[in-house]
mmCIF file of C-alpha atoms in Angstrom:
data_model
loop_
_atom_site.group_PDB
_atom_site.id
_atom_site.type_symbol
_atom_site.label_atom_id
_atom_site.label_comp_id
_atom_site.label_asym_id
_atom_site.label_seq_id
_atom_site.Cartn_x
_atom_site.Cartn_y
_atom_site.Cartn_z
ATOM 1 C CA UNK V 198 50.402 150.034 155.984
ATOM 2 C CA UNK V 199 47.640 148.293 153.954
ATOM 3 C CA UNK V 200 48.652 144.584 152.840
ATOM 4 C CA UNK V 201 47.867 145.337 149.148
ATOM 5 C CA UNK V 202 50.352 148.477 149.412
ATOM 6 C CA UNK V 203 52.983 146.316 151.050
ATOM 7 C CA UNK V 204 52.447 144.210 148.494
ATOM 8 C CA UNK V 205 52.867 146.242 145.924
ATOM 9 C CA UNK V 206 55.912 147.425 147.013
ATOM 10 C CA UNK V 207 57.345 143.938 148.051
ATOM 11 C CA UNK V 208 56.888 142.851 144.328
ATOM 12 C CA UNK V 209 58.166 146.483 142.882
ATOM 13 C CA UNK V 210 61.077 146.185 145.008
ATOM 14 C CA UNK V 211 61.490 142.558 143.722
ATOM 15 C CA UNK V 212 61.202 143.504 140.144
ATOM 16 C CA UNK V 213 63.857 145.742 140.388
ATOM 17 C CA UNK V 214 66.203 143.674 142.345
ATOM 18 C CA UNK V 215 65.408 140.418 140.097
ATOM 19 C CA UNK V 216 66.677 142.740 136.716
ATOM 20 C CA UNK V 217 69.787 143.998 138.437
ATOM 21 C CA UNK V 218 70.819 140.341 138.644
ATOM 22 C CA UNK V 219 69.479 139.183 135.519
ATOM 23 C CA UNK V 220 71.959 142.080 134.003
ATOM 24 C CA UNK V 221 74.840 140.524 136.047
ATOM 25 C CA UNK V 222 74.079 137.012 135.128
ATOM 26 C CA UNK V 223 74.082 138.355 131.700
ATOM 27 C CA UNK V 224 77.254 139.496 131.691
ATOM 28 C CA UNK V 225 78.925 136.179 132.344
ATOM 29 C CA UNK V 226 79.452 134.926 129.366
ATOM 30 C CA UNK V 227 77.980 131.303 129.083
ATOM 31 C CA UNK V 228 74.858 133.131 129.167
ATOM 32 C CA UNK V 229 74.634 135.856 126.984
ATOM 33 C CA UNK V 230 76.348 133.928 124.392
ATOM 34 C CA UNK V 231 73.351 131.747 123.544
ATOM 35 C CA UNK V 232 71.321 134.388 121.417
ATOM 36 C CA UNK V 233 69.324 135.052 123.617
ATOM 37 C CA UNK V 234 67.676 138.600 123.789
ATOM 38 C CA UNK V 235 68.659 140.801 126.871
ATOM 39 C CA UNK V 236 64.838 142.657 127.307
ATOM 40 C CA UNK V 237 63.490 139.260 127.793
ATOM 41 C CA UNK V 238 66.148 137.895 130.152
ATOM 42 C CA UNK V 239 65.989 140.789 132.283
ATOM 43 C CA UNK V 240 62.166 141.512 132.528
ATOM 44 C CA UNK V 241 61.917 137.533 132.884
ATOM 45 C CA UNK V 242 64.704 138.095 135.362
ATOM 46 C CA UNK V 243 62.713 140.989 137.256
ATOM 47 C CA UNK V 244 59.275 138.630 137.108
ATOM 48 C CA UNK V 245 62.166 135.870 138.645
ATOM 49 C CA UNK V 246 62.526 138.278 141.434
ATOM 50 C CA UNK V 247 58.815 139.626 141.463
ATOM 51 C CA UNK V 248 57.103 136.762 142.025
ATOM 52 C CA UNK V 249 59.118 135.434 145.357
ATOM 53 C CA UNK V 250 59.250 139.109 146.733
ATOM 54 C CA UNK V 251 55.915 139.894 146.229
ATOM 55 C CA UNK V 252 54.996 136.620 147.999
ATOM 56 C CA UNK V 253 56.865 137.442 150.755
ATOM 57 C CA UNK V 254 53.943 139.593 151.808
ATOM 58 C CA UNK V 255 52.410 136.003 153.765
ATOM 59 C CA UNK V 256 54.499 137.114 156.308
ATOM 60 C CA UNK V 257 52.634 140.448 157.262
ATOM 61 C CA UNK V 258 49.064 138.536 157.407
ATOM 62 C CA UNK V 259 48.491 137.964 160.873
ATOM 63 C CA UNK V 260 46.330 135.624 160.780
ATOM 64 C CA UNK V 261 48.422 132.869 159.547
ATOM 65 C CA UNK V 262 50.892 130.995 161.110
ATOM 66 C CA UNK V 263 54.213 130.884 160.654
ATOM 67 C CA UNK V 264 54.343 127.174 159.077
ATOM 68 C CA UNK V 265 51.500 128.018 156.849
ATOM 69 C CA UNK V 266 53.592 131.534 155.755
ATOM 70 C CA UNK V 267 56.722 129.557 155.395
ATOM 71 C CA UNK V 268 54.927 126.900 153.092
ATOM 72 C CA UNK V 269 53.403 129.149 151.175
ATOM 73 C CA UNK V 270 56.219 131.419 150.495
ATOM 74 C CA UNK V 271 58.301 128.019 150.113
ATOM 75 C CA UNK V 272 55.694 126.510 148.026
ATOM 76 C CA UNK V 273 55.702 130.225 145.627
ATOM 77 C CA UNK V 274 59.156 130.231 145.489
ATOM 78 C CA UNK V 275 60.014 127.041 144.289
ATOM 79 C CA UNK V 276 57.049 127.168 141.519
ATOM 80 C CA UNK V 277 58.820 130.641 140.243
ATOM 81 C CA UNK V 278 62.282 128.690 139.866
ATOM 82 C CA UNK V 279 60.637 125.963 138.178
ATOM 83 C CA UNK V 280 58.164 127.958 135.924
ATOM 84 C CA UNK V 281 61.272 130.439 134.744
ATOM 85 C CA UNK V 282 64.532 128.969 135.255
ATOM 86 C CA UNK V 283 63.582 125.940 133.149
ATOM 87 C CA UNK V 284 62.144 127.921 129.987
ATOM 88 C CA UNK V 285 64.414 130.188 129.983
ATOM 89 C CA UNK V 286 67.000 127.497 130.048
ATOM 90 C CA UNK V 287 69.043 128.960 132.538
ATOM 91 C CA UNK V 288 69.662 125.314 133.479
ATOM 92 C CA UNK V 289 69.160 121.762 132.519
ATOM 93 C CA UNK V 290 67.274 119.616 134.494
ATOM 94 C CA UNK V 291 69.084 116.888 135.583
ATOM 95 C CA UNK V 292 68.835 113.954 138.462
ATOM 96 C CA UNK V 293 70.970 115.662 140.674
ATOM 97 C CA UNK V 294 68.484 118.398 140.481
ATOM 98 C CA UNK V 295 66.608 115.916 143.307
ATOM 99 C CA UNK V 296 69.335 116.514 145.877
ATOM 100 C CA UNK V 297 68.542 120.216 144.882
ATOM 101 C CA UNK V 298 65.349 120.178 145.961
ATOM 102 C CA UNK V 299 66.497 118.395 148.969
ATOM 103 C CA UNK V 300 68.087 120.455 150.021
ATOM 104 C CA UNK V 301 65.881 123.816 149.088
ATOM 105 C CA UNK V 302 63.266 121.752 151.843
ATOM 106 C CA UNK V 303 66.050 121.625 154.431
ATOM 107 C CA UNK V 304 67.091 125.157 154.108
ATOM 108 C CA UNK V 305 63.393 126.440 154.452
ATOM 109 C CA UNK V 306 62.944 123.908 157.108
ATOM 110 C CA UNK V 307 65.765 125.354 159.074
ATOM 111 C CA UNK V 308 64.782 128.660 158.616
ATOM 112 C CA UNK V 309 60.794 127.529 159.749
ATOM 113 C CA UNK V 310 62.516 125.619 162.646
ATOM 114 C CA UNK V 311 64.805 128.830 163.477
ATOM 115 C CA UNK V 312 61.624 130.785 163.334
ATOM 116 C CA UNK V 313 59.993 128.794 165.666
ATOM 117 C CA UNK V 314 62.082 128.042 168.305
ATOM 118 C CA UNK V 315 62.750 132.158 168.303
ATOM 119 C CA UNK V 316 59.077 132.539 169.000
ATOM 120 C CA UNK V 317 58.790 129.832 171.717
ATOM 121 C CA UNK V 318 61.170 131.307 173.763
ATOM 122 C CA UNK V 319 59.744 134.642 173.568
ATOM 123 C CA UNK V 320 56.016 133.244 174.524
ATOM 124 C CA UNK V 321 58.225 131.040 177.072
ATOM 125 C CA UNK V 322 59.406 135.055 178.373
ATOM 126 C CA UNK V 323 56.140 135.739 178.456
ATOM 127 C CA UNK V 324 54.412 133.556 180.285
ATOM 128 C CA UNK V 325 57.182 134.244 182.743
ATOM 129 C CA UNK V 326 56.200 137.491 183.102
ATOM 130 C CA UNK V 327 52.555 136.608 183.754
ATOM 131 C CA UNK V 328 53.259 134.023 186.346
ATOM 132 C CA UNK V 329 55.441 136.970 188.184
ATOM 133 C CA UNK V 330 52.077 139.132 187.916
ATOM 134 C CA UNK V 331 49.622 136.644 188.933
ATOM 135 C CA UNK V 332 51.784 135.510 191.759
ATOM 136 C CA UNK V 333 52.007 139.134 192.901
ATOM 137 C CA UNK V 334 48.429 139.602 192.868
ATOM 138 C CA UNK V 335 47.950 136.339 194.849
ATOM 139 C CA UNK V 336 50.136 137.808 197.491
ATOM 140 C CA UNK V 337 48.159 140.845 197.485
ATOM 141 C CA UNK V 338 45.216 138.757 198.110
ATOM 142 C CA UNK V 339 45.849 136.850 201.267
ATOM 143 C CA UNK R 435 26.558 159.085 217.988
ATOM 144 C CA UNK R 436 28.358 160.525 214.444
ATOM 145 C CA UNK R 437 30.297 157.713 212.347
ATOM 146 C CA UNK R 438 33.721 158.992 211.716
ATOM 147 C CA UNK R 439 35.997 157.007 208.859
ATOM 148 C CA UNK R 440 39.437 156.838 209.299
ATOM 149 C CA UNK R 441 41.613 157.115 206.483
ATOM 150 C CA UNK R 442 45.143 155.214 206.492
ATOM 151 C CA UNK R 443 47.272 155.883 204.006
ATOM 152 C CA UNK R 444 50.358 153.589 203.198
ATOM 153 C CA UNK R 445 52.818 153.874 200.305
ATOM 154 C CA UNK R 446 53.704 150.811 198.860
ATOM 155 C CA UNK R 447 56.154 150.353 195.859
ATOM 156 C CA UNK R 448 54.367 147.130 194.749
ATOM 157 C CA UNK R 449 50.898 149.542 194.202
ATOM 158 C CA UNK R 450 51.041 150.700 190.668
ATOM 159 C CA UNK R 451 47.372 151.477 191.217
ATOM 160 C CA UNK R 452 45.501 152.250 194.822
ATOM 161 C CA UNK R 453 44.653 149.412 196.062
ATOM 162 C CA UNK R 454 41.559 149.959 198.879
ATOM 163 C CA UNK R 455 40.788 147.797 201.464
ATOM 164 C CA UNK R 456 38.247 148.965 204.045
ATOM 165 C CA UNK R 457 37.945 147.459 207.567
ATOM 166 C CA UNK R 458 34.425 147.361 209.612
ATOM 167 C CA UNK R 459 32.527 145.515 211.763
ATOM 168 C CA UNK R 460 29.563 145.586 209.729
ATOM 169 C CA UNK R 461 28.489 146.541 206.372
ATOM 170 C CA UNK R 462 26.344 149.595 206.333
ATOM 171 C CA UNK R 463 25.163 151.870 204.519
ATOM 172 C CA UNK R 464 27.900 154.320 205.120
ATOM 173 C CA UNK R 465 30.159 151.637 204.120
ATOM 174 C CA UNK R 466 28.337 150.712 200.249
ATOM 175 C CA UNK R 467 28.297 154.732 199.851
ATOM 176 C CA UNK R 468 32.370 155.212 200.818
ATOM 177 C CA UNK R 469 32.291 151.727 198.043
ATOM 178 C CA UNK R 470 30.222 154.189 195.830
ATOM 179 C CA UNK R 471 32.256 157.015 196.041
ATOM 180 C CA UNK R 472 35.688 155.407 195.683
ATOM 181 C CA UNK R 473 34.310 153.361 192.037
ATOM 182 C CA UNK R 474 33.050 156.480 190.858
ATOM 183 C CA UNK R 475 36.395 158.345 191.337
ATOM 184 C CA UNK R 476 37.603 155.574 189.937
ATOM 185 C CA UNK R 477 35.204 155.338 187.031
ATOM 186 C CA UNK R 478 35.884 158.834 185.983
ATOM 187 C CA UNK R 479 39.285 158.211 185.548
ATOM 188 C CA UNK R 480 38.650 155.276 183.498
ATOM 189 C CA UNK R 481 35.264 155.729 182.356
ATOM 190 C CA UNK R 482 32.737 152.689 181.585
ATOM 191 C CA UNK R 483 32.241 151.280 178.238
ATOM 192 C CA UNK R 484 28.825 152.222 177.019
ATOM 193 C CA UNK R 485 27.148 148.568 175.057
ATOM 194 C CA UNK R 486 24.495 146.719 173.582
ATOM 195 C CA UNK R 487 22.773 143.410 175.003
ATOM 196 C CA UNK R 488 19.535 142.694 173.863
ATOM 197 C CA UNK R 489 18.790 146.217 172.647
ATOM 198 C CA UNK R 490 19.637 147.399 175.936
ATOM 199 C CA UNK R 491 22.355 149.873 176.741
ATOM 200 C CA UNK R 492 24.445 149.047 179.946
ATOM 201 C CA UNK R 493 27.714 150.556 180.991
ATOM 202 C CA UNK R 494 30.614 147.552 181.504
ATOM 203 C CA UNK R 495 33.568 148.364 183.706
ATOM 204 C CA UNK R 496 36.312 148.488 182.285
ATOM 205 C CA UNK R 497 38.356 145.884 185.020
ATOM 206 C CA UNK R 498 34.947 143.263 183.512
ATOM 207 C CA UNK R 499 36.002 143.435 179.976
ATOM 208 C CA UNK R 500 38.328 140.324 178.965
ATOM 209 C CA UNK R 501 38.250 141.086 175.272
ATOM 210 C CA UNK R 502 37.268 143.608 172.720
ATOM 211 C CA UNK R 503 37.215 142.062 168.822
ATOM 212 C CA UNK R 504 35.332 142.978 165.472
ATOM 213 C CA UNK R 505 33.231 139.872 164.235
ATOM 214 C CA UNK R 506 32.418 141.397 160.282
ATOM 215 C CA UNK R 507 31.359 144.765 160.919
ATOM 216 C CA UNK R 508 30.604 144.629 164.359
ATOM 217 C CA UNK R 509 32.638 145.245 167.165
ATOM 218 C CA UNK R 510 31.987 142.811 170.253
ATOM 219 C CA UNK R 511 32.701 143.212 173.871
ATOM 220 C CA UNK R 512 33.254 140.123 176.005
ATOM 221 C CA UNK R 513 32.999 139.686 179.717
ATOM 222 C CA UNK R 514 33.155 137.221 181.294
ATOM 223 C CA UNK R 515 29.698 136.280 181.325
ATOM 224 C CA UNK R 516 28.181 138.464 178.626
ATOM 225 C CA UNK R 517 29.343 139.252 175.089
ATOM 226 C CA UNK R 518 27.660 143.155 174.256
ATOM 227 C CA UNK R 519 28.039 144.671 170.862
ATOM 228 C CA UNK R 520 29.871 148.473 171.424
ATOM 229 C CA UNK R 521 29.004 151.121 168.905
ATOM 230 C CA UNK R 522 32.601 152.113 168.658
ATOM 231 C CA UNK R 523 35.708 151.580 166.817
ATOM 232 C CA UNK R 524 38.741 149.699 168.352
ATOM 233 C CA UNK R 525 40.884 152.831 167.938
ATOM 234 C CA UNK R 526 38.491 154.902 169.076
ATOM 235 C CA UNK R 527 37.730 152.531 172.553
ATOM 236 C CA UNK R 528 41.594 152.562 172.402
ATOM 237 C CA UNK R 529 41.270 156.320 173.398
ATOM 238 C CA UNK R 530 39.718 155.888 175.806
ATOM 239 C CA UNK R 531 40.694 152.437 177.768
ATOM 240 C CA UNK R 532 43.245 152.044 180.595
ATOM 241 C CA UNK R 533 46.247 151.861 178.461
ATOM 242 C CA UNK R 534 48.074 150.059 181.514
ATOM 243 C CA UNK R 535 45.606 147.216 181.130
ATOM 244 C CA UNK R 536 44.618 146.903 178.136
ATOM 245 C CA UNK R 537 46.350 146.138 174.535
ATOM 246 C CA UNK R 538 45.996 145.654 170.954
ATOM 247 C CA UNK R 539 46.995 142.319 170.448
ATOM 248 C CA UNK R 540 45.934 142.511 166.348
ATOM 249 C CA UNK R 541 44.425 144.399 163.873
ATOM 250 C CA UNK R 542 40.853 143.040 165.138
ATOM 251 C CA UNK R 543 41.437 142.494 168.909
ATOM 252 C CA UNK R 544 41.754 144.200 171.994
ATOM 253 C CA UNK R 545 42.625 142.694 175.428
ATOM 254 C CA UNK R 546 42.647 143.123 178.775
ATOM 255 C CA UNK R 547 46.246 141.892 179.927
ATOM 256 C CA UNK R 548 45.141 141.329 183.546
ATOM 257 C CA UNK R 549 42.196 138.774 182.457
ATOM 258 C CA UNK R 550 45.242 136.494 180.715
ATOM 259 C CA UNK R 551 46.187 133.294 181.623
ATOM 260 C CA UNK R 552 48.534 132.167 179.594
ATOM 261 C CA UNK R 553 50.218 131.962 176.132
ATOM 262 C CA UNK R 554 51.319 129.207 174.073
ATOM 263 C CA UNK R 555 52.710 129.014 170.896
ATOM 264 C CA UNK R 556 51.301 125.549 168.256
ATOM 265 C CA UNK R 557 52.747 123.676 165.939
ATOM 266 C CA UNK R 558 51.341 126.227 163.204
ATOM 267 C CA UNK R 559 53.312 128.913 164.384
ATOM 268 C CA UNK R 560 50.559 130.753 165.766
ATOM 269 C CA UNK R 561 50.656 132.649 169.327
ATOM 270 C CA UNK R 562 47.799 131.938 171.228
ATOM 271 C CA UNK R 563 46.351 133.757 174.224
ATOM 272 C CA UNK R 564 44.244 132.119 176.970
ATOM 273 C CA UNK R 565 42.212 133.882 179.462
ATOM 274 C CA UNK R 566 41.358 133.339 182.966
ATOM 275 C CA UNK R 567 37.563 132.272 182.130
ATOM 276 C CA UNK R 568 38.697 130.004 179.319
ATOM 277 C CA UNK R 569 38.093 132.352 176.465
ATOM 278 C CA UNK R 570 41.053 131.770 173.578
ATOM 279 C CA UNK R 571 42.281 133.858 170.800
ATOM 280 C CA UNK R 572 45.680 134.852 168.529
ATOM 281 C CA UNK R 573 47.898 137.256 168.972
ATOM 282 C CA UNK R 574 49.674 138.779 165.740
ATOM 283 C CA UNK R 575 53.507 138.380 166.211
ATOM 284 C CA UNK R 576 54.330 142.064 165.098
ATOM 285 C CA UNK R 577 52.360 142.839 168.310
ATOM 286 C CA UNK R 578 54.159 140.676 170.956
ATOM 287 C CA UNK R 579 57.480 143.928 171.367
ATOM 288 C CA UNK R 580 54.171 145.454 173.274
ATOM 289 C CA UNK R 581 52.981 142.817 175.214
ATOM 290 C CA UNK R 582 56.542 142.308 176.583
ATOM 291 C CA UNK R 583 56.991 145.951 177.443
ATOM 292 C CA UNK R 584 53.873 146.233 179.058
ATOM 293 C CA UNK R 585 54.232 142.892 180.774
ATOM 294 C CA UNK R 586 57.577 144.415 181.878
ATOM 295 C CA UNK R 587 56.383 147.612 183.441
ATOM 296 C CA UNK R 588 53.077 146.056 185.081
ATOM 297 C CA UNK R 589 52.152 145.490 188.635
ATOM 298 C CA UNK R 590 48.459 144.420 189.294
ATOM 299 C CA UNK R 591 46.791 145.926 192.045
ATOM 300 C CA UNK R 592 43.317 144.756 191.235
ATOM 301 C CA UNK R 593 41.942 142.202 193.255
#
């Protein structure tokens, strides 16, 4: 499938996901007692759930590396909390929101560090593979 | 006095592919035309690559080719010694390569598993394939089930 299609349907997908919970959230009732209107919390809610979906599409590019996906999509992410959550006032920024963020760069560098070590033992499998090949053609050789 | 060849034929588990080795005292003409004969059997099975060097066509084996990779709109063909352009597209040299040998490692690449010497995996996350005559490139992760299951299932005969 094309990248612009996947995409497309990353972000759709995303929409639709980010307005289901923005109707949830709405329905507990610190939030939707603040006058706020419901349209624009939950299309702000799907664009919430959009913008990190849609980005998630870094991870089909092949060309890229997996640290340079993970930033990226880390890097997205964190932007879309920041650029909506604050606005909208779904929270206050406070000092503790440091160990927040903290702890938002451990998470994704767990999951990059997961990632990785997955990936070198599957090249390590590889390589394993080759060496029984080569060896067998060396044999074959003599 | 009329040169008879003998023909000895041993099966051998470890063979995925015939693997010829003719014995002589001396090499003769007889000999380069049983060479001639046995390439061109095996050449119709796995025909040769039709390319471009220098405006001239040539026909590369296919057991020469370490890599086949589109560079902007043109598809290149790398031995080890020559890089030819091939007026083809990868899925249509897919049809017709040695699907035991070679694999699409990426949406622009083509290689030639027996050429490989090694992968490695950097810092950025990126798989990287080396091949025998030094020659480096990337192989896309959603690609590497393949590799394994052709890795898995191959024996090289080739010498």
């Amino acid at each position: 499938m094309e990248l612009r299609n996947k995409f497309i349907i990353n972000s759709l997908v995303g929409f639709i996901l980010g307005m289901l919970v923005g109707i949830v959230i709405w329905m507990i009732p610190p939030v939707n007692s603040e006058g706020r209107s419901l349209i624009v919390h939950v299309i702000v809610s799907g664009i919430h759930g959009l913008i990190p979906c849609g980005a998630a599409t870094v991870y089909e590019i092949e060309s890229w590396g997996l640290t340079k996906q993970t930033v990226i999509h880390a890097t997205v992410t964190l932007a879309t909390i920041l650029g909506i959550e604050i606005p909208m006032k779904w929270w206050e920024p406070e000092p503790e929101m440091l160990i927040a963020l903290v702890a938002y760069v451990v998470i994704y560098a767990i999951i990059w560090l997961a990632n990785y070590l997955y990936w070198k033992i599957t090249v390590a499998d590889m390589n394993k593979a080759l060496d029984e090949i080569h060896s067998r053609k060396d044999e074959m050789n003599k | 006095m009329k040169n008879m060849v003998e023909i000895e034929i041993v099966l051998d588990e470890q063979y995925a592919d015939p693997h010829v080795t003719i014995k002589t005292k001396t090499n003769t003409q007889q000999v380069e035309n049983i060479i001639c004969a046995i390439e061109n059997v095996s050449n119709s099975d796995y025909p040769q690559v039709a390319a471009n060097l220098d405006d001239k066509l040539m026909f590369v084996s296919q057991r020469d080719i370490v890599r086949i990779h589109t560079e902007g709109r043109k598809v290149l063909l790398q031995t080890e010694d020559e890089t030819y352009t091939v007026r083809r597209t990868l899925t249509g040299l897919e049809e017709v390569l040695d699907c035991a040998r070679f694999l699409r490692i990426s949406q622009s690449e083509i290689i030639n598993l027996y050429k490989v010497k090694c992968f490695d995996l950097n810092m950025a996350g990126t798989i990287g394939v080396e091949f025998d005559c030094g020659l480096k490139s990337w192989v896309s992760r959603s690609r590497v089930k393949q590799i394994k299951e052709m890795l898995a299932k191959s024996c090289i005969s080739e010498v």
